[in-house]
Short mmCIF file of C-alpha atoms and ligand atoms in Angstrom, two decimals:
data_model
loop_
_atom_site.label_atom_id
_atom_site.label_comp_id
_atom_site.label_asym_id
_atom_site.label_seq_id
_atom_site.Cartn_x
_atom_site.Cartn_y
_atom_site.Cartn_z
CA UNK A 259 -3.57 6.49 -52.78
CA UNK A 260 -2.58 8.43 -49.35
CA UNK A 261 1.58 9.35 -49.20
CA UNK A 262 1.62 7.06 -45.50
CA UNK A 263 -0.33 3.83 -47.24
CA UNK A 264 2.46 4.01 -49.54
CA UNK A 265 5.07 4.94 -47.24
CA UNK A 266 4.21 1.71 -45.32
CA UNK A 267 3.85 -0.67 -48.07
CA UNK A 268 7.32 0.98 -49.56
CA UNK A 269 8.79 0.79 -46.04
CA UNK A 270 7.44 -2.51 -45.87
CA UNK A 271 9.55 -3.81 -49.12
CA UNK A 272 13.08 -1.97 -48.44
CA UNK A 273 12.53 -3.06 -44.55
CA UNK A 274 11.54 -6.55 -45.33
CA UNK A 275 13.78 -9.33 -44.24
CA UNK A 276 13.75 -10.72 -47.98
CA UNK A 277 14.68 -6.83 -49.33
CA UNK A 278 17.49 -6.75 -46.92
CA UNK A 279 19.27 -10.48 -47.39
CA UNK A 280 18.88 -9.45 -51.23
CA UNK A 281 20.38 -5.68 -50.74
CA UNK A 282 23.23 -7.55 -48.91
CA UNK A 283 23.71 -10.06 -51.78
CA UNK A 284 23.61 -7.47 -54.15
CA UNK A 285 26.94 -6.21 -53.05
CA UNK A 286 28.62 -9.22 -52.61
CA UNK A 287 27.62 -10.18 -56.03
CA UNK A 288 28.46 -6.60 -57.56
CA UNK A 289 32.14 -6.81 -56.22
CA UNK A 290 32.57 -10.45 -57.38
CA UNK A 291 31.27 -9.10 -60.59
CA UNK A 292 33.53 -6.47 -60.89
CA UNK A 293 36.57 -8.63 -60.17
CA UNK A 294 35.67 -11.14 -62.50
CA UNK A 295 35.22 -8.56 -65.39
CA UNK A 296 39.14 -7.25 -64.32
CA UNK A 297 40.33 -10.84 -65.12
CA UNK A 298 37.62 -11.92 -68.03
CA UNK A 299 39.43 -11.68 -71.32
CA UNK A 300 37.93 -9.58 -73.90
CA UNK A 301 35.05 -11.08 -75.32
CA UNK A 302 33.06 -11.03 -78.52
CA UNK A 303 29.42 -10.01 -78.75
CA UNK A 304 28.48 -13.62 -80.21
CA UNK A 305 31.02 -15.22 -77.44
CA UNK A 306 28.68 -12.68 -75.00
CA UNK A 307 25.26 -13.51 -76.33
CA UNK A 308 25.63 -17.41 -75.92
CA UNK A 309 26.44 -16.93 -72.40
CA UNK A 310 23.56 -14.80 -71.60
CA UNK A 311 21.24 -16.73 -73.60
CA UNK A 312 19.67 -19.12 -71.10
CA UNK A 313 19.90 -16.35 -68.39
CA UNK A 314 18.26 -13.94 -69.72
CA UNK A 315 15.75 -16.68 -71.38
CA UNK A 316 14.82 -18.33 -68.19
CA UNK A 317 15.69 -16.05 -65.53
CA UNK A 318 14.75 -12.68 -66.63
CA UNK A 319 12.13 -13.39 -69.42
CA UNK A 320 10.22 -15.65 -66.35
CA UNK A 321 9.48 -12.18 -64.33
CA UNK A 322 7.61 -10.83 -67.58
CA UNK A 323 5.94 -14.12 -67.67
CA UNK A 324 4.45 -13.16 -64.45
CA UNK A 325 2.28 -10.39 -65.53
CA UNK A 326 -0.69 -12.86 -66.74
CA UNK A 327 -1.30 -13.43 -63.05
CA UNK A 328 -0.54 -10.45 -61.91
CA UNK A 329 -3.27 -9.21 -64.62
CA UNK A 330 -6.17 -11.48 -63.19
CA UNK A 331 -5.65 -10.34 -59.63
CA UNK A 332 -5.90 -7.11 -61.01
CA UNK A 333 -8.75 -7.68 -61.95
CA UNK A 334 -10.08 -9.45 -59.06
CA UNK A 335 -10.31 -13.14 -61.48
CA UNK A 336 -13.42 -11.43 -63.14
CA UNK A 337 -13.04 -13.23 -66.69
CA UNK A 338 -14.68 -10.18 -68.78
CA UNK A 339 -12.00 -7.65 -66.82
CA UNK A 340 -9.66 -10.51 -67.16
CA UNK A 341 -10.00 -10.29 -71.06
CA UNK A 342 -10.17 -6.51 -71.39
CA UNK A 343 -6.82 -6.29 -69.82
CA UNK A 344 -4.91 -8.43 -71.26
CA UNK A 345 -6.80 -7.25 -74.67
CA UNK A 346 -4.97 -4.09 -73.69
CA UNK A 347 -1.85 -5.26 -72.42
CA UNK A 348 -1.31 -6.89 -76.47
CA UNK A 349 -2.38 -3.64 -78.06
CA UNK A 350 0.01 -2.12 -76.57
CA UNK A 351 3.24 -4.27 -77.03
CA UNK A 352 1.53 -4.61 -81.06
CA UNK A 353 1.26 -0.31 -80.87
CA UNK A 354 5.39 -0.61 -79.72
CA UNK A 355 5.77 -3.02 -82.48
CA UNK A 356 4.47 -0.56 -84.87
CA UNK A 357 6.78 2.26 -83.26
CA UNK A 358 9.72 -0.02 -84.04
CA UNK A 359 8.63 -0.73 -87.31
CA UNK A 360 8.08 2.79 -88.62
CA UNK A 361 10.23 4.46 -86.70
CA UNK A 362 12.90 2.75 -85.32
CA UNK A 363 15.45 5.38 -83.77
CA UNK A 364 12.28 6.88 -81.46
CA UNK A 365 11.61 3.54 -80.61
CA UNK A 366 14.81 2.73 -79.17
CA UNK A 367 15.06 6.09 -77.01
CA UNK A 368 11.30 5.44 -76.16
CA UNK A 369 12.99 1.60 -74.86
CA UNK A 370 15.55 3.16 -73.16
CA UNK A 371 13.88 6.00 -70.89
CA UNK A 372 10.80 3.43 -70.54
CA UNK A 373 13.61 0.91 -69.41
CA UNK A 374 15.23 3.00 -66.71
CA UNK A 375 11.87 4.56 -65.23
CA UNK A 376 10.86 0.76 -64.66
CA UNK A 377 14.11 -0.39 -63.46
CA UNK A 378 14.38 2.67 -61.30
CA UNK A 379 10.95 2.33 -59.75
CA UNK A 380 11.80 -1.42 -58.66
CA UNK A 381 14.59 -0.61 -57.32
CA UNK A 382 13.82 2.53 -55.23
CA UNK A 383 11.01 0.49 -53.53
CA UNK A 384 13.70 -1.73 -52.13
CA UNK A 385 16.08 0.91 -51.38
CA UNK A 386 13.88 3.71 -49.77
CA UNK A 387 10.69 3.89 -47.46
CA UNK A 388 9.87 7.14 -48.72
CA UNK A 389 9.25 7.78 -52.56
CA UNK A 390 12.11 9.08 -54.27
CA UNK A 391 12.41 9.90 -57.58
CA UNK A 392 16.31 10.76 -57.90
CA UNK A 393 17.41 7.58 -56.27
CA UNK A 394 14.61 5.98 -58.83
CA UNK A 395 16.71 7.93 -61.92
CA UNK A 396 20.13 7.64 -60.42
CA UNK A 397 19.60 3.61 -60.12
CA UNK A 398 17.54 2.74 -63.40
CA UNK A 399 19.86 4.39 -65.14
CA UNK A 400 23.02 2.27 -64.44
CA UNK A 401 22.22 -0.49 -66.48
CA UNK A 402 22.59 1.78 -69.76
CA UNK A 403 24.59 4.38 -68.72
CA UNK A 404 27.41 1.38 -67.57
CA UNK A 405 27.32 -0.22 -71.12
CA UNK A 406 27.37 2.88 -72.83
CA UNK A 407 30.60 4.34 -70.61
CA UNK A 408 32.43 1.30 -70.55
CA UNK A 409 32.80 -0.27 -73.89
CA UNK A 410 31.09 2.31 -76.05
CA UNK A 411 32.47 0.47 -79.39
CA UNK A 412 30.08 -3.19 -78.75
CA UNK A 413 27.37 -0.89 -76.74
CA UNK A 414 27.04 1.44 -80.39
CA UNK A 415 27.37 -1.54 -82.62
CA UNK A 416 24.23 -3.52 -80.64
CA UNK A 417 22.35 -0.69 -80.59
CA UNK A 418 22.95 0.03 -84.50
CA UNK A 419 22.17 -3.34 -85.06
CA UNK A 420 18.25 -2.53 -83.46
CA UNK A 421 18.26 0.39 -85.80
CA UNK A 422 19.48 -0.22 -88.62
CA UNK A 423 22.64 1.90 -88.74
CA UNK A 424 26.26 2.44 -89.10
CA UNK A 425 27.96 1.79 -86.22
CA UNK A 426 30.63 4.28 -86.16
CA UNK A 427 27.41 7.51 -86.02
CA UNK A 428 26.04 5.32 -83.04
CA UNK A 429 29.17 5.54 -81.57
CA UNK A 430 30.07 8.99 -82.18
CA UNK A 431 27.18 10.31 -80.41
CA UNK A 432 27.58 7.48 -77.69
CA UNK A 433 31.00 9.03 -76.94
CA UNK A 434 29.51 12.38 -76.35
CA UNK A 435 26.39 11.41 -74.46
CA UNK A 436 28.21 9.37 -72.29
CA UNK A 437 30.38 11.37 -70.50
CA UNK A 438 28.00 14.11 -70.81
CA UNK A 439 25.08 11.58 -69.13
CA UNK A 440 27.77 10.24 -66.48
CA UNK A 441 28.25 14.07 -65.18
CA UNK A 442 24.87 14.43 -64.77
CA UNK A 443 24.82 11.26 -62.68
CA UNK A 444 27.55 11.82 -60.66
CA UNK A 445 26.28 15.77 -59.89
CA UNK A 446 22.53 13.73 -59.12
CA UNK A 447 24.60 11.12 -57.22
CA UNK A 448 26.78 14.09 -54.81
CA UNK A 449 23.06 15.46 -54.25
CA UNK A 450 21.40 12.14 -53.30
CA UNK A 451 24.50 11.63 -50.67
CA UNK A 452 24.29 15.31 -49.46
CA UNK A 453 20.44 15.53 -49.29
CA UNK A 454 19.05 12.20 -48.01
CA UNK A 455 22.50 10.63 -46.43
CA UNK A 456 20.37 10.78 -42.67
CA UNK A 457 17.77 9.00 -44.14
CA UNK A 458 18.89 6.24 -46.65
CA UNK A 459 21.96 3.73 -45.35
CA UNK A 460 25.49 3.97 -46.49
CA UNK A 461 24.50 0.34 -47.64
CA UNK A 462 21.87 2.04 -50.90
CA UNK A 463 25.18 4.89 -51.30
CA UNK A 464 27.54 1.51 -51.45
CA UNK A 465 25.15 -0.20 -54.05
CA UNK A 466 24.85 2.31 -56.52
CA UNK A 467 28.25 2.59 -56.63
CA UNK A 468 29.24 -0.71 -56.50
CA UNK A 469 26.47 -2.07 -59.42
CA UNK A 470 27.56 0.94 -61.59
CA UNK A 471 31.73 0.04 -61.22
CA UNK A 472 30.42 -3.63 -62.39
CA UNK A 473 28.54 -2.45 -65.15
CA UNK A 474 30.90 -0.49 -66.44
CA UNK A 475 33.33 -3.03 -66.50
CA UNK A 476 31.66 -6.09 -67.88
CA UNK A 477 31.28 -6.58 -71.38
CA UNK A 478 27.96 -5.20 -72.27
CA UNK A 479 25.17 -8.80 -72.58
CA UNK A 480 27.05 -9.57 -69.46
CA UNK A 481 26.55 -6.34 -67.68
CA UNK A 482 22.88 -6.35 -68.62
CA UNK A 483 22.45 -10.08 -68.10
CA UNK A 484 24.11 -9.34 -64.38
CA UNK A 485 21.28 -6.40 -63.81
CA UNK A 486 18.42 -8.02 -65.25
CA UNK A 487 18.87 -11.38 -63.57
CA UNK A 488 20.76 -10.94 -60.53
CA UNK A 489 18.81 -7.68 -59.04
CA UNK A 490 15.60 -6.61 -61.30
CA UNK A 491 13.78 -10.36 -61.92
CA UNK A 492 14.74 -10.85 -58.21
CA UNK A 493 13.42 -7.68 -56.92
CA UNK A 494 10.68 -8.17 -58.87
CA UNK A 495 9.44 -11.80 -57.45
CA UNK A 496 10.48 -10.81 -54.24
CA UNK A 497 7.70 -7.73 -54.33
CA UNK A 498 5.17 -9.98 -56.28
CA UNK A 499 5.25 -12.50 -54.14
CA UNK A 500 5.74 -10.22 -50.99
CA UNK A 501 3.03 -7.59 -51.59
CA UNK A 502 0.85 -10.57 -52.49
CA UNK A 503 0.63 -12.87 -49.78
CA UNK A 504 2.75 -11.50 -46.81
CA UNK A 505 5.94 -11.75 -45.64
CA UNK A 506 6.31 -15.38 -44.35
CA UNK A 507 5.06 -17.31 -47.72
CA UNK A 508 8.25 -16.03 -49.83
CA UNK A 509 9.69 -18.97 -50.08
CA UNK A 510 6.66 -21.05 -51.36
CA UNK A 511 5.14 -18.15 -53.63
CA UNK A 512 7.94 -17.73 -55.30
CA UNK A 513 7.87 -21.69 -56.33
CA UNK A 514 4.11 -21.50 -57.00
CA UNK A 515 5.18 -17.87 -59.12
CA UNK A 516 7.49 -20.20 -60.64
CA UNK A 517 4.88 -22.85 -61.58
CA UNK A 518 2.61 -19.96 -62.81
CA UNK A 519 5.12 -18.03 -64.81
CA UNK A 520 6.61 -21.05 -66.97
CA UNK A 521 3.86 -21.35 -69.45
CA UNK A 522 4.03 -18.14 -70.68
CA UNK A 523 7.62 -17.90 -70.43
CA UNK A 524 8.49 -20.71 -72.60
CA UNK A 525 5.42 -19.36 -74.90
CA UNK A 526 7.47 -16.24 -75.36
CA UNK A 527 10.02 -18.06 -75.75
CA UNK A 528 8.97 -20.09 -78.49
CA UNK A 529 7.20 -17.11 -80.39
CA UNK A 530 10.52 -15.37 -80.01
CA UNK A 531 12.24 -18.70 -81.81
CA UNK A 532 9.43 -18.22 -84.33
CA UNK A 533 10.04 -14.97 -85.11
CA UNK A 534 13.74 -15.04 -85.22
CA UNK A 535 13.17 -18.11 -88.08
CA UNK A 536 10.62 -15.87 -89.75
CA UNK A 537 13.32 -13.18 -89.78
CA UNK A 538 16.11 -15.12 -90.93
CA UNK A 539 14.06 -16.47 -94.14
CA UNK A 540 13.13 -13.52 -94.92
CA UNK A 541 16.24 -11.68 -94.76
CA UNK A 542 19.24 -14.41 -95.68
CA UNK A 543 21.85 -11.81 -96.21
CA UNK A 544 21.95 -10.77 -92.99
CA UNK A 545 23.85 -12.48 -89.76
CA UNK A 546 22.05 -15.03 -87.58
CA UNK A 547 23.52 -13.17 -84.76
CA UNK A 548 22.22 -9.82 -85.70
CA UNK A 549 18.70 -11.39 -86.17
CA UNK A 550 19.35 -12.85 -82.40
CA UNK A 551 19.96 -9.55 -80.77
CA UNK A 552 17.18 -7.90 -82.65
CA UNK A 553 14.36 -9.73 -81.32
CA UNK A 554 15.83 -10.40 -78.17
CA UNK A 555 15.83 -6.67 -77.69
CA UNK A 556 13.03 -5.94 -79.54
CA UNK A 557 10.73 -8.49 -78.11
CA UNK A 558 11.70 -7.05 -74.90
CA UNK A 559 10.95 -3.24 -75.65
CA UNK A 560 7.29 -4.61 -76.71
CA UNK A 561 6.54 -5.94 -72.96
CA UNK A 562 8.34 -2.90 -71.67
CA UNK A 563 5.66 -0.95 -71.72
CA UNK A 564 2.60 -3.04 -71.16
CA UNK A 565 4.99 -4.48 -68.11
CA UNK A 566 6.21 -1.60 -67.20
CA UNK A 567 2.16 -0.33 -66.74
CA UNK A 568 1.12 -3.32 -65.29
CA UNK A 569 3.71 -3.87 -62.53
CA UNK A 570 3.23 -0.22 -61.86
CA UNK A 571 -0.47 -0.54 -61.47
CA UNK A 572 -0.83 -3.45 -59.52
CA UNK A 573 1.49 -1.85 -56.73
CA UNK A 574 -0.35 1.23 -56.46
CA UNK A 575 -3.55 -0.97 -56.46
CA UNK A 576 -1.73 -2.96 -53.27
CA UNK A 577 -0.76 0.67 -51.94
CA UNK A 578 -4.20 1.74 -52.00
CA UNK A 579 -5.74 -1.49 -50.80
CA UNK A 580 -3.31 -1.11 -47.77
C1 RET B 90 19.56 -2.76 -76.16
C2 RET B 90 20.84 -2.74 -75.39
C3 RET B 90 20.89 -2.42 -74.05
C4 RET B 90 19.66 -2.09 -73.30
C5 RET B 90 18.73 -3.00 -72.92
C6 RET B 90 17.51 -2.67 -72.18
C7 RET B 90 17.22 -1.26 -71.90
C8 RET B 90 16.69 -3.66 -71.76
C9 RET B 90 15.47 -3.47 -70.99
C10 RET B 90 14.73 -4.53 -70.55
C11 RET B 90 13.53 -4.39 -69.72
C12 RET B 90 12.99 -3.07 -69.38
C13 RET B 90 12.92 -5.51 -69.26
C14 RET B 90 11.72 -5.53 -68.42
O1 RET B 90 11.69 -5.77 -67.22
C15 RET B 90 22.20 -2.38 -73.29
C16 RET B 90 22.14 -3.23 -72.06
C17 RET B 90 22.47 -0.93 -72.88
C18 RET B 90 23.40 -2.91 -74.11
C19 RET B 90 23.32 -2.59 -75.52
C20 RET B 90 22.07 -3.09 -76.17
FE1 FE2 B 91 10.45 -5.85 -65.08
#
């Protein structure tokens, strides 16, 4: 891929009318966010996980359900292609599987740095026209870092409850990587504003800031819930169907994206059901909410990186073909 065919297709997304009405919204959305997590009272992780349920279900699952049709454009609709890939694309989530099964603790980091490399890259392609890999780290990294700053106590106990742990040794090391991790972003943020303030608007300065005071402050599902619906599944139909078709079809790709997506949506949807029954015969002793979290967490970190691979590919693939 040539640096100016990507330049233009990058330019294209953070220039785009649809990029810009969503940057805007972004902020509005981030500050009403942030004032509504002043006044919210303090909320349990159960009370937090029934709200975020059917977001997160139909909202942000619906983007991952994309990536069958993004797979058979890759491969041009050629059915042997078609079935190599997507042979692929399930090795991989069943290889993550096996990560999480053996080794849970490595999985989780593996999640987490996989996570904010694919958050980051979505983002930066709406924020920048030229690649740029600290606004990439500085923004995927929100969406954990937030959590993790702002109510340490639920962030440790979810993410003991993926591995297995006591709570408390989560959160001891939590409350030492945090404010360690926040002091590197803040240092990476002061250089992103000194270095590249002539060439990105105040408008990408005001978002980072704005998305990471509203993560911080809402209760941790909700923060993630806000992130994953509200700016990455958007982001990502807006490119899909953008880098797709062309500027003027948003609107309508994004229903017929919609159309496409909700078969295997609800399918992971219902295999997630399945396995969370599974789970819970197998193991009574332990909490139906626990269970929950687990594979809602879990089933995510086995798209991740499958998802993560395929989005990525497909753009450079557009990129090139540019
Ligand atoms: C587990 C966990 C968290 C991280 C979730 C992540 C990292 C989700 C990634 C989803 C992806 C990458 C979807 C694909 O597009 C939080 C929010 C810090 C809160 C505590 C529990
Ligand atoms: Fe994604």
């Amino acid at each position: 891929m040539s640096q100016d065919a990507g330049n233009t297709v990058k330019a294209g997304l953070s220039r785009s009318e649809g990029g810009r009405r969503h940057q805007w919204s972004v902020l509005v959305v981030a500050l009403a966010a942030a004032l509504g997590a002043v006044v919210l009272p303090p909320l349990t992780i159960e009370q937090q996980f029934w709200i975020v349920l059917v977001p997160i279900g139909v909202f942000g699952l619906s983007h991952g359900g994309a990536d069958p049709l993004i797979l058979r454009r890759l491969a041009a609709d050629r059915r042997g292609t078609v079935a190599l890939m997507t042979t692929l694309y399930v090795l991989a989530s069943l290889a993550f599987v096996a990560l999480i099964w053996f080794l849970p603790t490595l999985a989780l980091l593996v999640f987490l740095l996989l996570s904010i490399w694919h958050f980051g890259y979505t983002d930066a392609s709406f924020l920048s026209a030229q690649p740029n890999a600290l606004l990439l780290w500085l923004s995927g990294s929100l969406p954990i870092l937030g959590p993790m700053l702002g109510h340490p106590a639920q962030t440790s106990e979810l993410f003991a409850w993926l591995i297995v742990r006591d709570p408390e040794q989560v959160r001891s090391i939590l409350e030492l990587a945090g404010p360690v991790l926040a002091g590197v972003w803040l240092l990476g943020f002061g250089r992103l504003a000194y270095r590249y303030h002539h060439k990105l608007s105040s408008r990408v300065l005001a978002e980072l800031i704005l998305v990471a005071v509203a993560l911080i402050l809402l209760p941790p599902l909700l923060a993630f819930a806000f992130y994953f619906c509200v700016i990455h599944s958007i982001r990502h139909f807006l490119s899909v169907a953008q880098q797709g078709l062309g500027v003027g079809e948003v609107a309508a790709t994004l229903a017929f994206l919609g159309r496409k997506a909700a078969p295997a949506t609800l399918g992971a949807i219902g295999i997630a059901f399945g396995v969370w029954v599974v789970i819970v015969l197998l193991e009574p002793s332990t909490t139906l909410l626990v269970e929950a979290v687990r594979v809602m967490f879990w089933a995510l970190a086995a798209l991740t990186l499958p998802h993560g691979l395929v989005v990525k590919t497909w753009w450079e693939s557009r990129l090139s073909a540019s």
